[in-house]
mmCIF file of C-alpha atoms and ligand atoms in Angstrom:
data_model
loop_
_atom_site.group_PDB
_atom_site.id
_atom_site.type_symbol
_atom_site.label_atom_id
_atom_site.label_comp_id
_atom_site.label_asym_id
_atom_site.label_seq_id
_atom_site.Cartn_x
_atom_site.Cartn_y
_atom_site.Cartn_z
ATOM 1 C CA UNK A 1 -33.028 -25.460 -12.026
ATOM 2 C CA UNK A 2 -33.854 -22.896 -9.078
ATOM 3 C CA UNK A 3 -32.415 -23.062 -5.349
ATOM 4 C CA UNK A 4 -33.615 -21.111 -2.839
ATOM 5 C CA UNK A 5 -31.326 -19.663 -0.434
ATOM 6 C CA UNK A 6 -31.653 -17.757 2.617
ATOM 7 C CA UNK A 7 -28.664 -15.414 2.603
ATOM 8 C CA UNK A 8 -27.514 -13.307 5.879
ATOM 9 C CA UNK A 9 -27.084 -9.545 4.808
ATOM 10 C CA UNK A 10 -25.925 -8.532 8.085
ATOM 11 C CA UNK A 11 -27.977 -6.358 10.846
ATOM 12 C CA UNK A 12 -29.927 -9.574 11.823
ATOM 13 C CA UNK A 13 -31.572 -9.726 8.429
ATOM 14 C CA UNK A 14 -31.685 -12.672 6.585
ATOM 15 C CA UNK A 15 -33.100 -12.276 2.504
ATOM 16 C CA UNK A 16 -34.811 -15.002 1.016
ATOM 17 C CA UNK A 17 -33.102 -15.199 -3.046
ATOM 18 C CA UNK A 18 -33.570 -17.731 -6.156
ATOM 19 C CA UNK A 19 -30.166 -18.962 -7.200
ATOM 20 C CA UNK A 20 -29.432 -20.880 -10.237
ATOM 21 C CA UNK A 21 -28.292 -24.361 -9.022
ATOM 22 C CA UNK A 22 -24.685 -25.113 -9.731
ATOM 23 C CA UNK A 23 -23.615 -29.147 -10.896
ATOM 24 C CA UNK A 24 -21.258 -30.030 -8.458
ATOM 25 C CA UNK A 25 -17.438 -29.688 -9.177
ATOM 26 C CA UNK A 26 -15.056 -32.733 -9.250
ATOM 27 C CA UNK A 27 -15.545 -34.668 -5.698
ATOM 28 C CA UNK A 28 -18.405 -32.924 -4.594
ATOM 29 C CA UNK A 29 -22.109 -34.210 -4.191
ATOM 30 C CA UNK A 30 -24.739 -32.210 -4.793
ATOM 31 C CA UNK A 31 -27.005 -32.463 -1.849
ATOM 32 C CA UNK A 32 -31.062 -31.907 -1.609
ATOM 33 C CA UNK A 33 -31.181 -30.420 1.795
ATOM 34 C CA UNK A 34 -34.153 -31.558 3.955
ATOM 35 C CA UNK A 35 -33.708 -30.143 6.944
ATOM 36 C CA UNK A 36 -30.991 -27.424 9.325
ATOM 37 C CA UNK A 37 -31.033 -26.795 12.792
ATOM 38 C CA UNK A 38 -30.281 -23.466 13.871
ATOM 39 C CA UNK A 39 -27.174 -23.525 15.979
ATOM 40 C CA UNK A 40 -25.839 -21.243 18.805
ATOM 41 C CA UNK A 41 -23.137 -19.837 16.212
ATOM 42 C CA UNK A 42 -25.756 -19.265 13.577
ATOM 43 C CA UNK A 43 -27.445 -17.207 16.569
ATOM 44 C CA UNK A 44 -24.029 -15.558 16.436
ATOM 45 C CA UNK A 45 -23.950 -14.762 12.912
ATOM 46 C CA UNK A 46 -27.290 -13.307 13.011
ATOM 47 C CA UNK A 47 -26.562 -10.682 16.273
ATOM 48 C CA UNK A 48 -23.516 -9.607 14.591
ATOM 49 C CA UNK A 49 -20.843 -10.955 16.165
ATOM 50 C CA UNK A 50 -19.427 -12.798 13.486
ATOM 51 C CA UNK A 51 -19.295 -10.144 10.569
ATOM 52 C CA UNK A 52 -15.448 -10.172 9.939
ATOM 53 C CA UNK A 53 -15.661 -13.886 9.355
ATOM 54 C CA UNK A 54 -19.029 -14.457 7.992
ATOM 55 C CA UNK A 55 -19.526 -11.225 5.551
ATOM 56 C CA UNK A 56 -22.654 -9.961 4.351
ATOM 57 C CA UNK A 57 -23.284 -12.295 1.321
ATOM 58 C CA UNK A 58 -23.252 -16.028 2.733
ATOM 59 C CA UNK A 59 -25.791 -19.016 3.233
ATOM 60 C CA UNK A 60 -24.957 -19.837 6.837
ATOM 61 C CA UNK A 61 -26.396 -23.377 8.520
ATOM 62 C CA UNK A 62 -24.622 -26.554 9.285
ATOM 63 C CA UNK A 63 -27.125 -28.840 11.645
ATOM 64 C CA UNK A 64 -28.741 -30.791 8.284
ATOM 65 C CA UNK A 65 -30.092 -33.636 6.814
ATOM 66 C CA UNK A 66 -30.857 -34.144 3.174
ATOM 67 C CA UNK A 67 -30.323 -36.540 0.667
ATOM 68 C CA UNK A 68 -27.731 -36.788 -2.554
ATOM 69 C CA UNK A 69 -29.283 -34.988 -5.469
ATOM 70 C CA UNK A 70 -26.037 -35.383 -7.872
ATOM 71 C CA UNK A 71 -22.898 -36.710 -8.289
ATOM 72 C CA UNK A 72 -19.652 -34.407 -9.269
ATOM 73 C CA UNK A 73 -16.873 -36.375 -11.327
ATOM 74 C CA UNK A 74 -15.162 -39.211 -9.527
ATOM 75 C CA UNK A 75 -17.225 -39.470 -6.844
ATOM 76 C CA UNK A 76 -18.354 -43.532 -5.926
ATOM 77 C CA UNK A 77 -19.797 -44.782 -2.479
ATOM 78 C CA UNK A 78 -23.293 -42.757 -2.991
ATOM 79 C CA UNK A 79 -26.105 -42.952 -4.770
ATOM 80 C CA UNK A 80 -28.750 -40.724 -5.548
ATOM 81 C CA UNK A 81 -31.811 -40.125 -3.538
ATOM 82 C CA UNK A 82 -29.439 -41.576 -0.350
ATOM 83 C CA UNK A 83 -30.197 -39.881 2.763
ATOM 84 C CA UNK A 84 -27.311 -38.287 4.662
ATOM 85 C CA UNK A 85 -25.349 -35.906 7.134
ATOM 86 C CA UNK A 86 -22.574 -33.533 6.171
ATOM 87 C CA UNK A 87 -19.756 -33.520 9.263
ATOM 88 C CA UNK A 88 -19.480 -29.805 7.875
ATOM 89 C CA UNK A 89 -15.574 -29.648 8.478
ATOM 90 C CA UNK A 90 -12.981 -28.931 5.293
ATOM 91 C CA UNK A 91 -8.877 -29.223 6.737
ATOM 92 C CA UNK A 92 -6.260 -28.778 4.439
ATOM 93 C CA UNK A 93 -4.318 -32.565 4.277
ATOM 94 C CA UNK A 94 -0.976 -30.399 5.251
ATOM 95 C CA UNK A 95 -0.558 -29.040 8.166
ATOM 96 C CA UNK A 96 0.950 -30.320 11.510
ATOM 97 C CA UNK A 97 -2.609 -31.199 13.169
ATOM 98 C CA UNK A 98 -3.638 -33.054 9.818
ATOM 99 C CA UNK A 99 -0.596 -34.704 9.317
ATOM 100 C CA UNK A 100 -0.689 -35.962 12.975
ATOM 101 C CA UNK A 101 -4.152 -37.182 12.057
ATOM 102 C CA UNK A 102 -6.238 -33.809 13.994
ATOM 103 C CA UNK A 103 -7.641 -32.928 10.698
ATOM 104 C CA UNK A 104 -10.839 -32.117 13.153
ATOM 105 C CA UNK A 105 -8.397 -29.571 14.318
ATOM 106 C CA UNK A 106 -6.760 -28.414 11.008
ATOM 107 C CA UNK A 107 -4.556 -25.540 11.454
ATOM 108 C CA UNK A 108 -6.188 -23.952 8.302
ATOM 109 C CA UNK A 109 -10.052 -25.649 8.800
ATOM 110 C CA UNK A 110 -12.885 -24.313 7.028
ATOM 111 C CA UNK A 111 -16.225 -24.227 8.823
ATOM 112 C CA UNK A 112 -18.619 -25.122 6.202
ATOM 113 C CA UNK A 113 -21.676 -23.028 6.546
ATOM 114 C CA UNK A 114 -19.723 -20.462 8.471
ATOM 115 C CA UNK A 115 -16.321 -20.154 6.293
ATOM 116 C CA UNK A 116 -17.744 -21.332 3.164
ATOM 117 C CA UNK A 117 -21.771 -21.895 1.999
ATOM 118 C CA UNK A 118 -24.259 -23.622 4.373
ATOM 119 C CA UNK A 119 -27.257 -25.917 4.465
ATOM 120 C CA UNK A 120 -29.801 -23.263 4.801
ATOM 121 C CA UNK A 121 -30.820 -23.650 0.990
ATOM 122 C CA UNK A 122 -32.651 -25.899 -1.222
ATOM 123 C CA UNK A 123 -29.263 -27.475 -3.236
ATOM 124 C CA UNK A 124 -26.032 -27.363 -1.454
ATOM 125 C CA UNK A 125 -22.616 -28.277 -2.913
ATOM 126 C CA UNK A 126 -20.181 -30.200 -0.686
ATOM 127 C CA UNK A 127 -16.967 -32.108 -0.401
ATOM 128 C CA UNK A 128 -17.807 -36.106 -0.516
ATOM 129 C CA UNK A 129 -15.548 -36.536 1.959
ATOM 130 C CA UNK A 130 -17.803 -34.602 4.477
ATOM 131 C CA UNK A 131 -20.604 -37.382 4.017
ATOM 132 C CA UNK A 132 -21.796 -39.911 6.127
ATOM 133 C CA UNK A 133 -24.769 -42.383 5.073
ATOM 134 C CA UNK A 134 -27.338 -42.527 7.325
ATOM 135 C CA UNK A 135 -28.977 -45.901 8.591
ATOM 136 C CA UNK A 136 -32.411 -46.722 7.829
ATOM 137 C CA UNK A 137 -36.052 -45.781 8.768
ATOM 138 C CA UNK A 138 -34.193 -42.907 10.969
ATOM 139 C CA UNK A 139 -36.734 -39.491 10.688
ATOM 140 C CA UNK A 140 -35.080 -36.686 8.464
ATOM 141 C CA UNK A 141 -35.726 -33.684 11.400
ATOM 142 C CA UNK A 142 -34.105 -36.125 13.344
ATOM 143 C CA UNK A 143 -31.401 -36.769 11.315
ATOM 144 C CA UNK A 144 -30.374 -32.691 11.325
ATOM 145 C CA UNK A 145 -29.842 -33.396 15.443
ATOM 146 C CA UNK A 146 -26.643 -35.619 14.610
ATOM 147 C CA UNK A 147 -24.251 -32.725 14.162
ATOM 148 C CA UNK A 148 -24.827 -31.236 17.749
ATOM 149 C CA UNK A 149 -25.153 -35.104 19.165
ATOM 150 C CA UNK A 150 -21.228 -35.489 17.653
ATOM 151 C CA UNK A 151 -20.278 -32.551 19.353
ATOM 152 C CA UNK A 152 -21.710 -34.106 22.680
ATOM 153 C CA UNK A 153 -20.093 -37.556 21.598
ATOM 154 C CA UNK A 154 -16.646 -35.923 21.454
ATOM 155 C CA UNK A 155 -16.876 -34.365 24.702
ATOM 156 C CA UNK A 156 -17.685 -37.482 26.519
ATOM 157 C CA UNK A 157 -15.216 -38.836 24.978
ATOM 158 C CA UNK A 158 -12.559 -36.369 25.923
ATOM 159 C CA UNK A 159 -14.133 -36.589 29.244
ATOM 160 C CA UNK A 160 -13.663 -40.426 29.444
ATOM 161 C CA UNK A 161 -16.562 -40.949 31.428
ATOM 162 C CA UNK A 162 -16.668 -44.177 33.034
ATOM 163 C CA UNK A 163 -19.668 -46.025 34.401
ATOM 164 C CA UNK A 164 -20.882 -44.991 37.526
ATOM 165 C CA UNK A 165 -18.836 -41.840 37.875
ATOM 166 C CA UNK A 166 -20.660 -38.413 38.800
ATOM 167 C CA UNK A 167 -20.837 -35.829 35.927
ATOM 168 C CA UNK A 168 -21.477 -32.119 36.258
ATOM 169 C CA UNK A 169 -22.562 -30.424 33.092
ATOM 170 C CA UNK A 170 -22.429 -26.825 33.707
ATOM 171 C CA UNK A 171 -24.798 -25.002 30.921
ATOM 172 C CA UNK A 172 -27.732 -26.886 30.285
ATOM 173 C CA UNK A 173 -28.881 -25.387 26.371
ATOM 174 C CA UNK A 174 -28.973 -28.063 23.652
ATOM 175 C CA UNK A 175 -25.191 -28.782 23.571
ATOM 176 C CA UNK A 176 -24.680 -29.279 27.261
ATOM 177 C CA UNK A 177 -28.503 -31.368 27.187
ATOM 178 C CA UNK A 178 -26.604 -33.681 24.773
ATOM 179 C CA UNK A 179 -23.738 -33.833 26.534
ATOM 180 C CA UNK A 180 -25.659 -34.963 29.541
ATOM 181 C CA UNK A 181 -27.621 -37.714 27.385
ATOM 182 C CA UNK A 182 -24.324 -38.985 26.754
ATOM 183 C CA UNK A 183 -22.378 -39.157 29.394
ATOM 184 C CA UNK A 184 -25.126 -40.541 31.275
ATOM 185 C CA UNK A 185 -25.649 -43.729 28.385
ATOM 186 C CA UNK A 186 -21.620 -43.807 28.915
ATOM 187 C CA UNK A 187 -23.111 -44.856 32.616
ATOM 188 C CA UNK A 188 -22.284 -41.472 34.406
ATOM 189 C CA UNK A 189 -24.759 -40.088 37.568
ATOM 190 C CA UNK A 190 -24.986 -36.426 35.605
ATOM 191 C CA UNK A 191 -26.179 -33.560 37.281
ATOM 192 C CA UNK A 192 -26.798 -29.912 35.092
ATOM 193 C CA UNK A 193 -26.712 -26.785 36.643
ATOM 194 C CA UNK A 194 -28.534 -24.303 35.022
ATOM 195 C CA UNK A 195 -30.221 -20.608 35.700
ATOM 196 C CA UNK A 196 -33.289 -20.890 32.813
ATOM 197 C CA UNK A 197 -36.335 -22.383 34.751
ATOM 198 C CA UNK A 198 -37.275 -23.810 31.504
ATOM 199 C CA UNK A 199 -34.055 -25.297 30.689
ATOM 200 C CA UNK A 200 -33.877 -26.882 34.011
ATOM 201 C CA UNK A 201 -37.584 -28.477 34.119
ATOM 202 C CA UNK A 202 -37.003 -29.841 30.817
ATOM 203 C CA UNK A 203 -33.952 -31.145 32.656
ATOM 204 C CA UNK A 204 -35.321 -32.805 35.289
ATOM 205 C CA UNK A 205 -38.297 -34.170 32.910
ATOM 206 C CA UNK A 206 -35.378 -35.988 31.500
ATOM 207 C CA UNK A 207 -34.512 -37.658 34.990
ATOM 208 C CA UNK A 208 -31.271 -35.438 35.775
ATOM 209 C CA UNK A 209 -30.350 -34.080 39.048
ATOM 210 C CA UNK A 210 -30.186 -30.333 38.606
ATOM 211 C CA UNK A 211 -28.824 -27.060 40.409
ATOM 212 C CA UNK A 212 -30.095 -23.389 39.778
ATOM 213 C CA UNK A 213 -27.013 -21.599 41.012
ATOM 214 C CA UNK A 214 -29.613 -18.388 41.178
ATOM 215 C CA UNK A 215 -30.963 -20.082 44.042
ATOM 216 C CA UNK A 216 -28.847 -21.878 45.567
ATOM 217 C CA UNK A 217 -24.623 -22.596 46.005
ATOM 218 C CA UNK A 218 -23.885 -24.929 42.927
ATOM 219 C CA UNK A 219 -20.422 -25.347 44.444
ATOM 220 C CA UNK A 220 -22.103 -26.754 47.801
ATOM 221 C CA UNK A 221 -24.865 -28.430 46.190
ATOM 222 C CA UNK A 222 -22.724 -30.439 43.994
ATOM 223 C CA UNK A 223 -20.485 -31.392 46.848
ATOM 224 C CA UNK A 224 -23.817 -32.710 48.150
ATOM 225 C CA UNK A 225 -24.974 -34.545 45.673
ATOM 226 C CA UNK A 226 -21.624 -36.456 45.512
ATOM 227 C CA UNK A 227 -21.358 -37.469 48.957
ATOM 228 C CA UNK A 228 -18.839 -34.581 49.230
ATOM 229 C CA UNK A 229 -15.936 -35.234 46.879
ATOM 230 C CA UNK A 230 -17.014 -33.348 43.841
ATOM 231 C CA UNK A 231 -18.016 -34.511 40.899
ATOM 232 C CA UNK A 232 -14.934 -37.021 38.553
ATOM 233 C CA UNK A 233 -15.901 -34.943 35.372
ATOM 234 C CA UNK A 234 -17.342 -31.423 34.865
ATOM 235 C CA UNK A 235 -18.086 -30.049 31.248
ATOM 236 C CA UNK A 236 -18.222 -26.266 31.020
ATOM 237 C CA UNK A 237 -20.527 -25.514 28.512
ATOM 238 C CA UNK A 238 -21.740 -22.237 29.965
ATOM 239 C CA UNK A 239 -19.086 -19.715 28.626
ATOM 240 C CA UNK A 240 -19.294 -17.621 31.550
ATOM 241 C CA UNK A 241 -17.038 -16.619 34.704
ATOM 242 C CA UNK A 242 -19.365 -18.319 36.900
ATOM 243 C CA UNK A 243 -19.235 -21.537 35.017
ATOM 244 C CA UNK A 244 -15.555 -21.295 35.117
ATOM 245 C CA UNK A 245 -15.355 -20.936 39.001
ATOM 246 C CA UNK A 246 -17.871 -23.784 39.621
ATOM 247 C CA UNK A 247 -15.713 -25.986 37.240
ATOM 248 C CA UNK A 248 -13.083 -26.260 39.638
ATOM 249 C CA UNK A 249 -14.791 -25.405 42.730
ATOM 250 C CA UNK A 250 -17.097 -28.607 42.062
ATOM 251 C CA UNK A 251 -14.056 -30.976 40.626
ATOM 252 C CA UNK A 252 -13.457 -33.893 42.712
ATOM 253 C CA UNK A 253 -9.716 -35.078 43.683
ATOM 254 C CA UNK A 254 -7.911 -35.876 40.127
ATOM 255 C CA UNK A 255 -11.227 -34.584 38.613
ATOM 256 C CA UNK A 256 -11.456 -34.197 34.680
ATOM 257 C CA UNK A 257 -12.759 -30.899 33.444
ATOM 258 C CA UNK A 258 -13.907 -30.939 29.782
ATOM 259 C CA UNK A 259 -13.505 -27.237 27.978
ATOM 260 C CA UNK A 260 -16.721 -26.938 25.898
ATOM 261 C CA UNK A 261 -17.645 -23.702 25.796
ATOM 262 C CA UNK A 262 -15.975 -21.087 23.471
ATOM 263 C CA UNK A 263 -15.148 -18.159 25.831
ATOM 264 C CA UNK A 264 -15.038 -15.157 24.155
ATOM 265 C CA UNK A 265 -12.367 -13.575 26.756
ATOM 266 C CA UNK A 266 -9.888 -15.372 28.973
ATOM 267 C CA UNK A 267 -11.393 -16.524 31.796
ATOM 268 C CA UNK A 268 -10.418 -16.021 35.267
ATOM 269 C CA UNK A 269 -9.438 -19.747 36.116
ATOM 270 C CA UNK A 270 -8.637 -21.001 40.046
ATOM 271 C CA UNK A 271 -5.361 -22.651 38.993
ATOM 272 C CA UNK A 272 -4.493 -23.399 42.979
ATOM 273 C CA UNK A 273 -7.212 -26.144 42.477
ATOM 274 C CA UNK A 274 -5.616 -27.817 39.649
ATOM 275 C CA UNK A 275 -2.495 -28.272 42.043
ATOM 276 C CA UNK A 276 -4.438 -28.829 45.192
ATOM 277 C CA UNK A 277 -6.276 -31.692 43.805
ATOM 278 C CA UNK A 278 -4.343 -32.633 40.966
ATOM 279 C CA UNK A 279 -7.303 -31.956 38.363
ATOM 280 C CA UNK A 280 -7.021 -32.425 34.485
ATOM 281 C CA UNK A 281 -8.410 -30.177 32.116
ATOM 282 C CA UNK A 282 -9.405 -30.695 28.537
ATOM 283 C CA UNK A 283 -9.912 -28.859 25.473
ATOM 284 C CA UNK A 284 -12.956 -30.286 23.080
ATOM 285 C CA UNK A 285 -13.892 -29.075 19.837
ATOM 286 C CA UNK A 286 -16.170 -30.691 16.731
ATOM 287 C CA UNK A 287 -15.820 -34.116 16.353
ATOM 288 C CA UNK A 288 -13.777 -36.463 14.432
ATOM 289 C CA UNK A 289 -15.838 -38.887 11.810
ATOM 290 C CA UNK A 290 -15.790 -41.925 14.817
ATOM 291 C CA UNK A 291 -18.144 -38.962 16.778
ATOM 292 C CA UNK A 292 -20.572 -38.757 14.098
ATOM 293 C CA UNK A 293 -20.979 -42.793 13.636
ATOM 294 C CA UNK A 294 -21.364 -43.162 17.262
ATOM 295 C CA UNK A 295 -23.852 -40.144 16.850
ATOM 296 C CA UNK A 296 -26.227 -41.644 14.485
ATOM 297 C CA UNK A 297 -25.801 -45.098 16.470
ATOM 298 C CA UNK A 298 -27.282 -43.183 19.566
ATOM 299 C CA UNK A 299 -29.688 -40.952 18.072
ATOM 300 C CA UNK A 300 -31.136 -44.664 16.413
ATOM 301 C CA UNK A 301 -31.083 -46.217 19.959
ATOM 302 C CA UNK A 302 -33.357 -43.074 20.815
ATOM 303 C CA UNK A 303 -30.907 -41.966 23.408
ATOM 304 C CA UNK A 304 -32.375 -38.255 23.005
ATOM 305 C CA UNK A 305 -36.338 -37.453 22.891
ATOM 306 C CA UNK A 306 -36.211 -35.898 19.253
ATOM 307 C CA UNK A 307 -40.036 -34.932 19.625
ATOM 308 C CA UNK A 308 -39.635 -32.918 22.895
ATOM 309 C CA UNK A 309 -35.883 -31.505 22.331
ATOM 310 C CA UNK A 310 -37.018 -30.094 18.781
ATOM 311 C CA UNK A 311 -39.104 -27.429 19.686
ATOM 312 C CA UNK A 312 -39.890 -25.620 16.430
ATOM 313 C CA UNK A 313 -39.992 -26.611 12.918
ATOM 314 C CA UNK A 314 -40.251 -23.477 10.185
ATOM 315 C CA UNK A 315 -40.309 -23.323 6.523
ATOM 316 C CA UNK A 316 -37.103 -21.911 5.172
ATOM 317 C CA UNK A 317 -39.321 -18.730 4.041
ATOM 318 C CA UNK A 318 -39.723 -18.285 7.817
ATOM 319 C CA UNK A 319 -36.186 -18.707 8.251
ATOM 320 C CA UNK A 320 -36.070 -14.440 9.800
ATOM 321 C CA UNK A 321 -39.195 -15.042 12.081
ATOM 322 C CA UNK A 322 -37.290 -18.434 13.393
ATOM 323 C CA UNK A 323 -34.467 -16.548 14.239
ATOM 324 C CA UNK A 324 -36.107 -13.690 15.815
ATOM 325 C CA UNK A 325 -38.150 -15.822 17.983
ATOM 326 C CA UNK A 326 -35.056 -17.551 19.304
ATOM 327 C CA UNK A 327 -33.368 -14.328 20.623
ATOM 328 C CA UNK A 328 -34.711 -14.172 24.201
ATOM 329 C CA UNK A 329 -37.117 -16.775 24.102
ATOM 330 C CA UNK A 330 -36.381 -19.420 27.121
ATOM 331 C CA UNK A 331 -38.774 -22.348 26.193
ATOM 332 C CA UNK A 332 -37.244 -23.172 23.232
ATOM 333 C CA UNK A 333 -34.532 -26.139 23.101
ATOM 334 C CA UNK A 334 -33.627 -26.642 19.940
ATOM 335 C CA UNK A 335 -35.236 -25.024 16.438
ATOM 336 C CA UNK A 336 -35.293 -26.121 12.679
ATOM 337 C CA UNK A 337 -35.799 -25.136 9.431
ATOM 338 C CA UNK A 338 -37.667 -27.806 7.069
ATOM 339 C CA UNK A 339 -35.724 -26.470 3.355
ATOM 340 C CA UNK A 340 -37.584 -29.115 1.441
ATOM 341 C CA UNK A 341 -39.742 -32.474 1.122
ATOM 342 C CA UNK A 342 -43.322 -32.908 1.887
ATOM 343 C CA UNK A 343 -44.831 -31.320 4.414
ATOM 344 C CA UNK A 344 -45.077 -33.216 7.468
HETATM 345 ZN ZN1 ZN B 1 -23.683 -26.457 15.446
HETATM 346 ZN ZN1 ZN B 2 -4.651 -29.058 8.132
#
């Protein structure tokens, strides 16, 4: 049997190859993929700024949905045809974050789809362990949003948002959207700032409060829409210096900020604040498995508006054009690749 695999060559170039499809090994599952989102770090990948890692030979991809295609040897607990998720995470069962139970944050994880092979191809070999089964009648393309949706679950939950509280989710692009759609079903009053006019009316056509701190002073206009104490939890999800000072600068008195956002350099960060109001700050990263159940429990309750937040679906021979059209384009939320199945 023939796969087809996109493979990233480097140079923003992605080449479209046949591959001969390999049984999966002893506890693997051989997976049919249906669907992959493209992710900020695939965007990454493809501009270059991942090369060391990546290499020039490797099926990226990680936001999926598929369904089980084979069984490797003494592997129970799925059957074939099931649809499913991979939580694309591999740790190592040794270390001192495993063996505390952090195997989320395994000293020696393994990315898969950055580290190892990803979703964007037809037949994809993974550990079983990586599984989850998803719940009826729930839509394939919007099965492939769960993966970002546990990322947004985990936040909140480092965040321990608490009903009624205000929320400031600085960054509004698909991961800080989702964190807003669930820290407000946690019961939070969330507000995003955000510079992308787009971002920000899709924002507001969501029913959040919203600051453009191109226009105006986020730091004031938080205050503001607090009644003046700040807001209990802030999320930086921007990456950027800015985001960083409006983090603490909008923190309310024994505020909790949540660390989102993978800075690429250190960050100048207002510790004076952290003393003056006693604030909290948290790291988050992935999700543990209890992040992807809850996940697929809100993405079932419809918590997020799959039809408006997926912007794009493309065929996986489109998979170069998808990714060129995301670089610089501000309409789109969040893009996909359909890798197989009928066409919708
Ligand atoms: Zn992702
Ligand atoms: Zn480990």
């Amino acid at each position: 049997m023939i796969s087809q695999a996109a493979i990233y060559r480097g140079d923003k170039t992605f080449t479209l190859e046949q591959k001969q499809v390999v049984a999966p090994g002893p506890g693997e599952v051989q997976i049919k993929v249906a669907y992959c989102g493209i992710c900020g770090t695939d965007l990454h990948i493809y501009l270059g700024h991942m090369d060391k890692r990546v290499g020039f030979e490797r099926t990226i991809g990680h936001e999926m949905s598929g369904t089980v295609s084979a069984l490797g040897d003494g592997v129970s607990g799925f059957t074939i045809d099931q649809p499913i998720v991979v939580r694309p995470l591999d740790h190592c069962g040794d270390c001192p974050a495993c063996r505390a139970g952090h195997e989320h944050i395994c000293h020696n994880l393994k990315f898969i789809g950055i580290d190892t092979e990803g979703a964007f191809q037809e037949y994809w070999n993974v550990p079983v362990h990586t599984l989850h089964a998803l719940p009826d009648g729930l839509d394939l393309s919007h099965a492939a949003l769960i993966e970002p949706l546990a990322v947004a679950c985990h936040d909140v939950d480092r965040g321990r948002v608490a009903k009624d509280e205000d929320v400031l989710v600085i960054g509004g692009g698909p991961i800080g959207l989702l964190v807003a759609l669930v820290a407000r079903h946690a019961g939070g009053n969330v507000i995003i700032s955000e510079i992308s006019e787009n971002r920000l009316a899709y924002a507001a056509k969501l029913g959040f409060k919203t600051i453009n701190p191109k226009t105006e002073d986020a730091a004031d206009q938080a205050n503001a829409l607090t009644g003046g104490k700040g807001a209990d939890v802030v999320f930086e999800v921007s990456g950027t210096q800015p985001g960083v000072d409006l983090m603490t600068a909008a923190a309310s008195t024994r505020g909790r900020i949540v660390m989102v956002a993978i800075h690429a350099s250190k960050p100048a960060i207002d510790m004076f604040q952290f003393f003056w109001r006693e604030l909290e700050l948290f790291g988050a990263r992935v999700y543990r498995p209890e992040d992807y159940d809850r996940a697929m429990k809100l993405l079932s309750e419809g918590v997020v508006d799959c039809n408006s937040f997926i912007t794009d679906i493309k065929p996986l021979a489109d998979i170069q054009g998808a990714f060129e059209a995301l670089t610089g384009n501000p309409s789109a939320i969040k893009s996909m690749i359909k890798i197989s199945g009928e066409t919708a």
